[in-house]
Coordinates of C-alpha atoms and ligand atoms in Angstrom, one line a residue:
X537 CA 10.7 0.6 -15.5
X538 CA 10.8 2.8 -12.4
X539 CA 11.1 -0.3 -10.1
X540 CA 14.2 -1.4 -12.1
X541 CA 15.8 2.0 -11.6
X542 CA 15.3 1.8 -7.8
X543 CA 16.7 -1.7 -7.8
X544 CA 19.7 -0.5 -9.6
X545 CA 20.3 2.1 -6.8
X546 CA 19.6 5.1 -9.0
X547 CA 17.8 7.9 -7.3
X548 CA 14.8 8.8 -9.5
X549 CA 13.4 12.2 -10.4
X550 CA 10.9 13.6 -7.8
X551 CA 8.1 13.3 -10.4
X552 CA 8.9 9.7 -11.0
X553 CA 8.7 8.9 -7.3
X554 CA 5.4 10.7 -7.1
X555 CA 3.9 8.7 -9.9
X556 CA 5.1 5.5 -8.2
X557 CA 3.2 6.5 -5.0
X558 CA 0.1 7.4 -7.0
X559 CA -2.8 5.0 -7.1
X560 CA -2.4 3.7 -10.7
X561 CA 0.8 1.9 -9.8
X562 CA 0.9 -1.9 -10.2
X563 CA 1.0 -2.7 -6.5
X564 CA 1.4 -6.4 -6.9
X565 CA 4.6 -6.0 -8.9
X566 CA 6.0 -3.3 -6.6
X567 CA 5.3 -5.4 -3.4
X568 CA 6.8 -8.5 -5.0
X569 CA 10.0 -6.8 -6.0
X570 CA 10.3 -5.2 -2.5
X571 CA 9.8 -8.5 -0.6
X572 CA 12.2 -10.3 -2.9
X573 CA 14.8 -7.6 -2.1
X574 CA 14.2 -8.2 1.6
X575 CA 14.5 -12.0 1.1
X576 CA 17.8 -11.6 -0.7
X577 CA 19.4 -10.2 2.5
X578 CA 17.3 -11.4 5.4
X579 CA 15.8 -14.6 3.9
X580 CA 12.5 -15.6 5.5
X581 CA 13.6 -14.3 8.9
X582 CA 11.6 -11.6 10.8
X583 CA 13.2 -9.8 13.7
X584 CA 11.3 -8.9 16.8
X585 CA 11.8 -6.1 19.3
X586 CA 10.1 -5.9 22.7
X587 CA 8.6 -2.4 23.2
X588 CA 8.5 -1.1 26.8
X589 CA 6.6 2.2 27.1
X590 CA 8.1 3.2 30.4
X591 CA 6.7 6.7 30.9
X592 CA 3.8 8.7 29.3
X593 CA 4.8 12.0 30.7
X594 CA 5.7 14.5 27.9
X595 CA 6.7 18.1 28.0
X596 CA 5.8 18.6 24.3
X597 CA 2.5 19.4 22.6
X598 CA 2.7 17.8 19.2
X599 CA -0.7 18.4 17.5
X600 CA -1.2 14.8 16.5
X601 CA -0.1 12.9 19.6
X602 CA -2.4 11.5 22.3
X603 CA 0.2 11.8 25.1
X604 CA 0.9 15.5 24.5
X605 CA 1.4 17.7 27.6
X606 CA -1.9 19.5 27.0
X607 CA -4.0 16.4 27.3
X608 CA -5.2 16.8 30.8
X609 CA -7.5 13.9 30.7
X610 CA -4.6 11.4 30.6
X611 CA -3.5 9.8 33.7
X612 CA 0.3 9.8 33.8
X613 CA 2.6 7.0 34.9
X614 CA 6.2 6.0 35.1
X615 CA 7.3 2.4 35.5
X616 CA 9.8 1.7 38.2
X617 CA 13.3 0.3 37.4
X618 CA 12.1 -3.0 38.8
X619 CA 9.0 -3.1 36.6
X620 CA 11.1 -2.3 33.5
X621 CA 13.6 -5.1 34.4
X622 CA 10.6 -7.5 34.9
X623 CA 9.4 -6.6 31.4
X624 CA 12.8 -7.4 30.0
X625 CA 13.1 -10.7 31.8
X626 CA 9.7 -11.8 30.6
X627 CA 10.6 -10.7 27.1
X628 CA 13.9 -12.6 27.3
X629 CA 12.1 -15.8 28.1
X630 CA 9.9 -15.3 25.1
X631 CA 12.9 -15.0 22.8
X632 CA 13.3 -11.2 22.6
X633 CA 16.9 -10.0 22.2
X634 CA 16.2 -6.4 21.7
X635 CA 14.3 -4.1 24.1
X636 CA 13.1 -0.7 23.0
X637 CA 12.6 1.7 25.9
X638 CA 10.1 4.4 24.8
X639 CA 8.6 7.3 26.6
X640 CA 7.3 10.8 26.1
X641 CA 9.9 13.6 26.6
X642 CA 9.9 13.3 30.3
X643 CA 12.3 15.7 32.1
X644 CA 12.3 13.4 35.2
X645 CA 14.7 11.2 33.3
X646 CA 18.1 12.8 33.8
X647 CA 21.2 11.2 32.3
X648 CA 22.2 9.8 35.6
X649 CA 18.8 8.0 36.1
X650 CA 18.8 6.7 32.5
X651 CA 22.5 5.6 32.5
X652 CA 22.0 3.6 35.7
X653 CA 18.9 1.9 34.2
X654 CA 20.7 1.1 30.9
X655 CA 23.6 -0.4 32.9
X656 CA 21.3 -2.5 34.9
X657 CA 19.5 -3.9 31.9
X658 CA 22.7 -4.5 30.0
X659 CA 24.2 -6.3 33.0
X660 CA 21.3 -8.7 33.2
X661 CA 21.1 -9.2 29.4
X662 CA 24.5 -8.7 27.9
X663 CA 23.5 -10.6 24.8
X664 CA 20.6 -8.1 24.1
X665 CA 20.5 -4.9 22.2
X666 CA 19.0 -1.9 23.9
X667 CA 17.2 0.8 21.9
X668 CA 16.1 4.1 23.3
X669 CA 13.2 6.1 21.9
X670 CA 13.0 9.1 24.3
X671 CA 13.1 12.1 22.0
X672 CA 15.3 15.1 21.6
X673 CA 18.2 15.6 24.0
X674 CA 21.6 17.3 24.0
X675 CA 24.6 15.8 22.3
X676 CA 26.2 15.4 25.7
X677 CA 23.2 13.4 26.9
X678 CA 23.2 11.2 23.8
X679 CA 26.9 10.5 24.4
X680 CA 26.4 9.6 28.0
X681 CA 23.6 7.2 27.1
X682 CA 25.7 5.5 24.4
X683 CA 28.6 5.2 26.8
X684 CA 26.3 3.6 29.4
X685 CA 25.6 0.8 26.9
X686 CA 22.5 1.8 24.8
X687 CA 23.0 0.4 21.3
X688 CA 20.3 2.0 19.2
X689 CA 18.2 5.2 19.1
X690 CA 14.9 5.8 17.4
X691 CA 13.8 9.4 16.7
X692 CA 11.3 9.7 14.0
X693 CA 12.1 12.9 12.0
X694 CA 8.2 13.2 11.6
X695 CA 8.4 15.4 8.5
X696 CA 11.4 16.3 6.4
X697 CA 9.6 19.2 4.7
X698 CA 10.2 22.1 7.1
X699 CA 6.9 23.9 6.5
X700 CA 5.0 20.7 7.0
X701 CA 6.9 19.9 10.1
X702 CA 5.9 23.3 11.6
X703 CA 2.3 22.7 10.9
X704 CA 2.4 19.5 13.0
X705 CA 4.4 20.9 16.0
X706 CA 4.3 24.0 18.2
X707 CA 6.9 26.7 17.5
X708 CA 9.5 25.6 20.1
X709 CA 10.0 22.3 18.3
X710 CA 12.0 23.0 15.1
X711 CA 12.8 20.8 12.1
X712 CA 16.4 22.0 12.3
X713 CA 16.8 20.6 15.8
X714 CA 15.1 17.4 15.0
X715 CA 17.5 16.8 12.1
X716 CA 20.5 17.9 14.2
X717 CA 19.7 15.4 16.9
X718 CA 19.5 12.6 14.3
X719 CA 22.8 13.5 12.8
X720 CA 24.4 13.6 16.3
X721 CA 22.9 10.3 17.3
X722 CA 24.3 8.7 14.2
X723 CA 27.7 10.3 14.6
X724 CA 28.0 9.1 18.2
X725 CA 27.7 5.5 16.9
X726 CA 24.1 4.5 17.7
X727 CA 22.3 2.3 15.1
X728 CA 19.9 5.0 14.1
X729 CA 16.3 5.0 13.2
X730 CA 14.2 7.9 11.8
X731 CA 10.7 7.7 10.4
X732 CA 7.4 9.5 9.7
X733 CA 3.7 9.2 9.5
X734 CA 1.8 8.8 6.3
X735 CA -1.4 10.9 5.9
X736 CA -0.8 13.6 8.5
X737 CA -3.2 16.5 7.9
X738 CA -1.9 18.6 5.0
X739 CA 0.7 16.1 3.8
X740 CA 1.2 15.8 0.1
X741 CA 3.0 13.2 -2.0
X742 CA 5.7 15.8 -2.5
X743 CA 6.2 16.0 1.2
X744 CA 6.7 12.2 1.3
X745 CA 9.3 12.5 -1.5
X746 CA 11.1 14.9 0.7
X747 CA 11.1 12.3 3.5
X748 CA 12.6 9.8 1.1
X749 CA 15.3 12.2 0.1
X750 CA 16.1 13.0 3.7
X751 CA 16.4 9.3 4.4
X752 CA 18.8 8.9 1.6
X753 CA 20.9 11.7 3.0
X754 CA 20.9 10.5 6.6
X755 CA 21.4 6.8 5.8
X756 CA 19.7 5.5 8.9
X757 CA 19.7 1.8 9.9
X758 CA 16.0 1.8 10.6
X759 CA 12.9 3.6 9.4
X760 CA 9.6 3.5 11.3
X761 CA 6.6 4.3 9.2
X762 CA 2.9 4.2 10.0
X763 CA -0.4 5.9 9.1
X764 CA -1.5 9.0 11.0
X765 CA -4.5 8.0 13.1
X766 CA -6.5 10.7 14.8
X767 CA -6.7 10.9 18.6
X768 CA -9.9 12.5 20.1
X769 CA -8.0 14.7 22.6
X770 CA -5.8 16.4 20.1
X771 CA -6.2 19.3 17.6
X772 CA -6.3 16.8 14.8
X773 CA -9.1 14.8 16.1
X774 CA -11.3 15.5 13.1
X775 CA -8.9 14.6 10.3
X776 CA -9.0 11.2 8.5
X777 CA -6.5 8.5 9.1
X778 CA -3.7 7.9 6.6
X779 CA -4.2 5.4 3.8
X780 CA -3.1 1.8 4.2
X781 CA -2.4 1.5 0.5
X782 CA -0.1 4.5 0.5
X783 CA 1.7 3.3 3.6
X784 CA 2.4 0.0 1.8
X785 CA 3.7 1.7 -1.3
X786 CA 6.0 4.0 0.7
X787 CA 7.3 0.9 2.6
X788 CA 8.0 -1.0 -0.6
X789 CA 9.8 2.0 -2.2
X790 CA 11.9 2.3 0.9
X791 CA 12.8 -1.3 0.8
X792 CA 13.8 -1.0 -2.9
X793 CA 15.9 2.1 -2.2
X794 CA 17.6 0.6 0.9
X795 CA 17.8 -3.2 0.5
X796 CA 19.2 -3.9 4.0
X797 CA 17.2 -1.3 6.0
X798 CA 15.4 -2.5 9.1
X799 CA 11.7 -1.7 8.5
X800 CA 9.1 -2.5 11.1
X801 CA 5.5 -3.4 10.3
X802 CA 4.2 -1.0 12.9
X803 CA 1.3 -1.4 15.4
X804 CA -0.3 1.7 13.8
X805 CA -0.7 -0.2 10.6
X806 CA -2.8 -2.9 12.3
X807 CA -5.1 -0.3 13.6
X808 CA -6.3 0.2 10.0
X809 CA -6.6 -3.5 9.2
X810 CA -6.1 -6.7 11.3
X811 CA -3.8 -8.1 8.7
X812 CA -1.9 -4.9 7.8
X813 CA 1.3 -6.0 9.6
X814 CA 1.3 -9.2 7.4
X815 CA 0.6 -7.0 4.4
X816 CA 3.6 -4.9 5.5
X817 CA 5.9 -8.0 5.5
X818 CA 4.5 -8.8 2.1
X819 CA 5.6 -5.3 1.0
X820 CA 9.1 -5.6 2.3
X821 CA 9.1 -5.0 6.1
X822 CA 11.3 -7.3 8.2
X823 CA 10.7 -6.3 11.8
X824 CA 7.8 -6.5 14.3
X825 CA 7.7 -4.7 17.6
X826 CA 5.2 -6.4 20.0
X827 CA 4.4 -4.6 23.2
X828 CA 6.0 -5.8 26.5
X829 CA 4.6 -3.0 28.7
X830 CA 2.5 -4.2 31.6
X831 CA -1.1 -4.5 30.5
X832 CA -2.2 -2.2 33.3
X833 CA -0.5 0.8 31.7
X834 CA -1.2 0.2 28.0
X835 CA -4.4 2.2 27.9
X836 CA -2.5 5.2 29.1
X837 CA 0.0 5.1 26.2
X838 CA -2.5 5.8 23.5
X839 CA -0.7 7.9 20.9
X840 CA -3.8 7.6 18.8
X841 CA -7.3 6.1 19.2
X842 CA -8.1 2.4 18.7
X843 CA -4.5 1.4 19.3
X844 CA -4.3 -2.4 19.0
X845 CA -3.2 -5.1 21.4
X846 CA -3.7 -3.0 24.6
X847 CA -5.1 -6.0 26.4
X848 CA -3.1 -8.9 25.0
X849 CA 0.0 -10.5 26.6
X850 CA 3.2 -10.4 24.6
X851 CA 3.2 -14.2 24.6
X852 CA -0.2 -14.4 23.2
X853 CA 0.5 -11.7 20.6
X854 CA 3.7 -13.5 19.6
X855 CA 1.9 -16.8 19.0
X856 CA -0.6 -15.0 16.9
X857 CA 2.1 -13.3 14.8
X858 CA 4.0 -16.5 14.5
X859 CA 1.0 -18.4 13.2
X860 CA 0.3 -15.7 10.6
X861 CA 3.9 -15.6 9.5
X862 CA 4.2 -19.3 9.1
X863 CA 1.2 -19.2 6.8
X864 CA 3.1 -16.9 4.4
X865 CA 6.4 -18.7 4.8
X866 CA 8.2 -16.5 7.3
X867 CA 9.6 -17.1 10.8
X868 CA 10.6 -15.1 13.8
X869 CA 14.2 -15.5 14.9
X870 CA 15.7 -15.3 18.4
X871 CA 18.4 -12.7 17.6
X872 CA 19.4 -9.1 18.3
X873 CA 18.5 -8.5 14.7
X874 CA 21.3 -6.2 13.8
X875 CA 21.3 -4.6 10.4
X876 CA 23.1 -6.7 7.8
X877 CA 26.3 -5.1 6.7
X878 CA 26.1 -5.2 2.9
X879 CA 29.9 -5.3 2.6
X880 CA 30.0 -8.6 4.4
X881 CA 27.4 -10.5 2.4
Ligands
5AD874 N1 -1.0 8.6 14.7 C1 0.0 7.8 14.3 N2 1.2 7.8 14.8 C2 1.5 8.7 15.8 N3 2.6 9.0 16.5 C3 2.3 9.9 17.4 N4 1.0 10.2 17.4 C4 0.5 9.5 16.3 C5 -0.8 9.4 15.7 N5 -1.8 10.2 16.1 C6 3.9 8.4 16.2 C7 4.9 9.5 16.0 C8 5.9 9.2 17.1 C9 5.8 7.7 17.3 C10 6.3 7.2 18.6 O1 4.4 7.6 17.2 O2 5.5 9.4 14.7 O3 7.3 9.5 16.7

């Protein structure tokens, strides 16, 4: 009943959404409807993005994150422009047509430095999309990065509920600014991604419903979603990881509410279960983001403990995903993987 409502594009009552996320839901039915919805628009095609974690310096101290400024045990690194370009070239040869440059909030990267890097990458790969995932910046900065050629921007909103947001972050990081940045990013013209963790300490189903409402308001092109996983050098080291089951339900609900949304089956999911990314596809995800960072730096970009694939080459990882996807009737495509414009279908 509720599933039909979602499919019809009707925003349900908060209580209805909560009951859908609760454990007595018929998951099989929910996941099947979600994956059929993805199939309707994207067929059996899965998009890939090559993730390049180019700096683990961060000026922030988010309570959940392993690369927070206060983690003095962590050895910090920055990749050189040449190392980043090499990652892109390797990725290109493997069939990647989107590169995601991700880092902590590293003040070293001025607009000038970033714009020069963006131009270099776009010049060598004009047929590729470039995504930035480098945190909160000024509107002026976002504009400059867009003008330099960046196509997309990922900034997880982390928690739409303002009280919950404040329990996860130090005072200087505000939910208002986070949301303001996202609105600016979208207005400037980036394909925009927000997202949040499932199972952060203190999170309730009601908070998740607020995330779903926020996503409806923002209308992003992408939503990244994964379980919270504790990291031993953070304040939240003793909290349990988020539930895989709940992640899958949230993912499926998102798919039903936003049929053409780009939804990655995240690496954090596979930390909970080797097959969780495949389960994610079966619940409506349509993107996978393998790591293209040099293996030598992977262990230094641990946002959480037991992060997967820190020692496997992108090529190897890609073959593994490809084999698993084939078994369930999906295939990876060589494409920028832009969001489908529903008006054109
Ligand atoms: N567990 C799961 N995800 C995390 N992230 C940061 N720390 C953790 C953690 N401990 C997520 C945040 C961030 C993204 C890059 O990684 O949502 O936006």
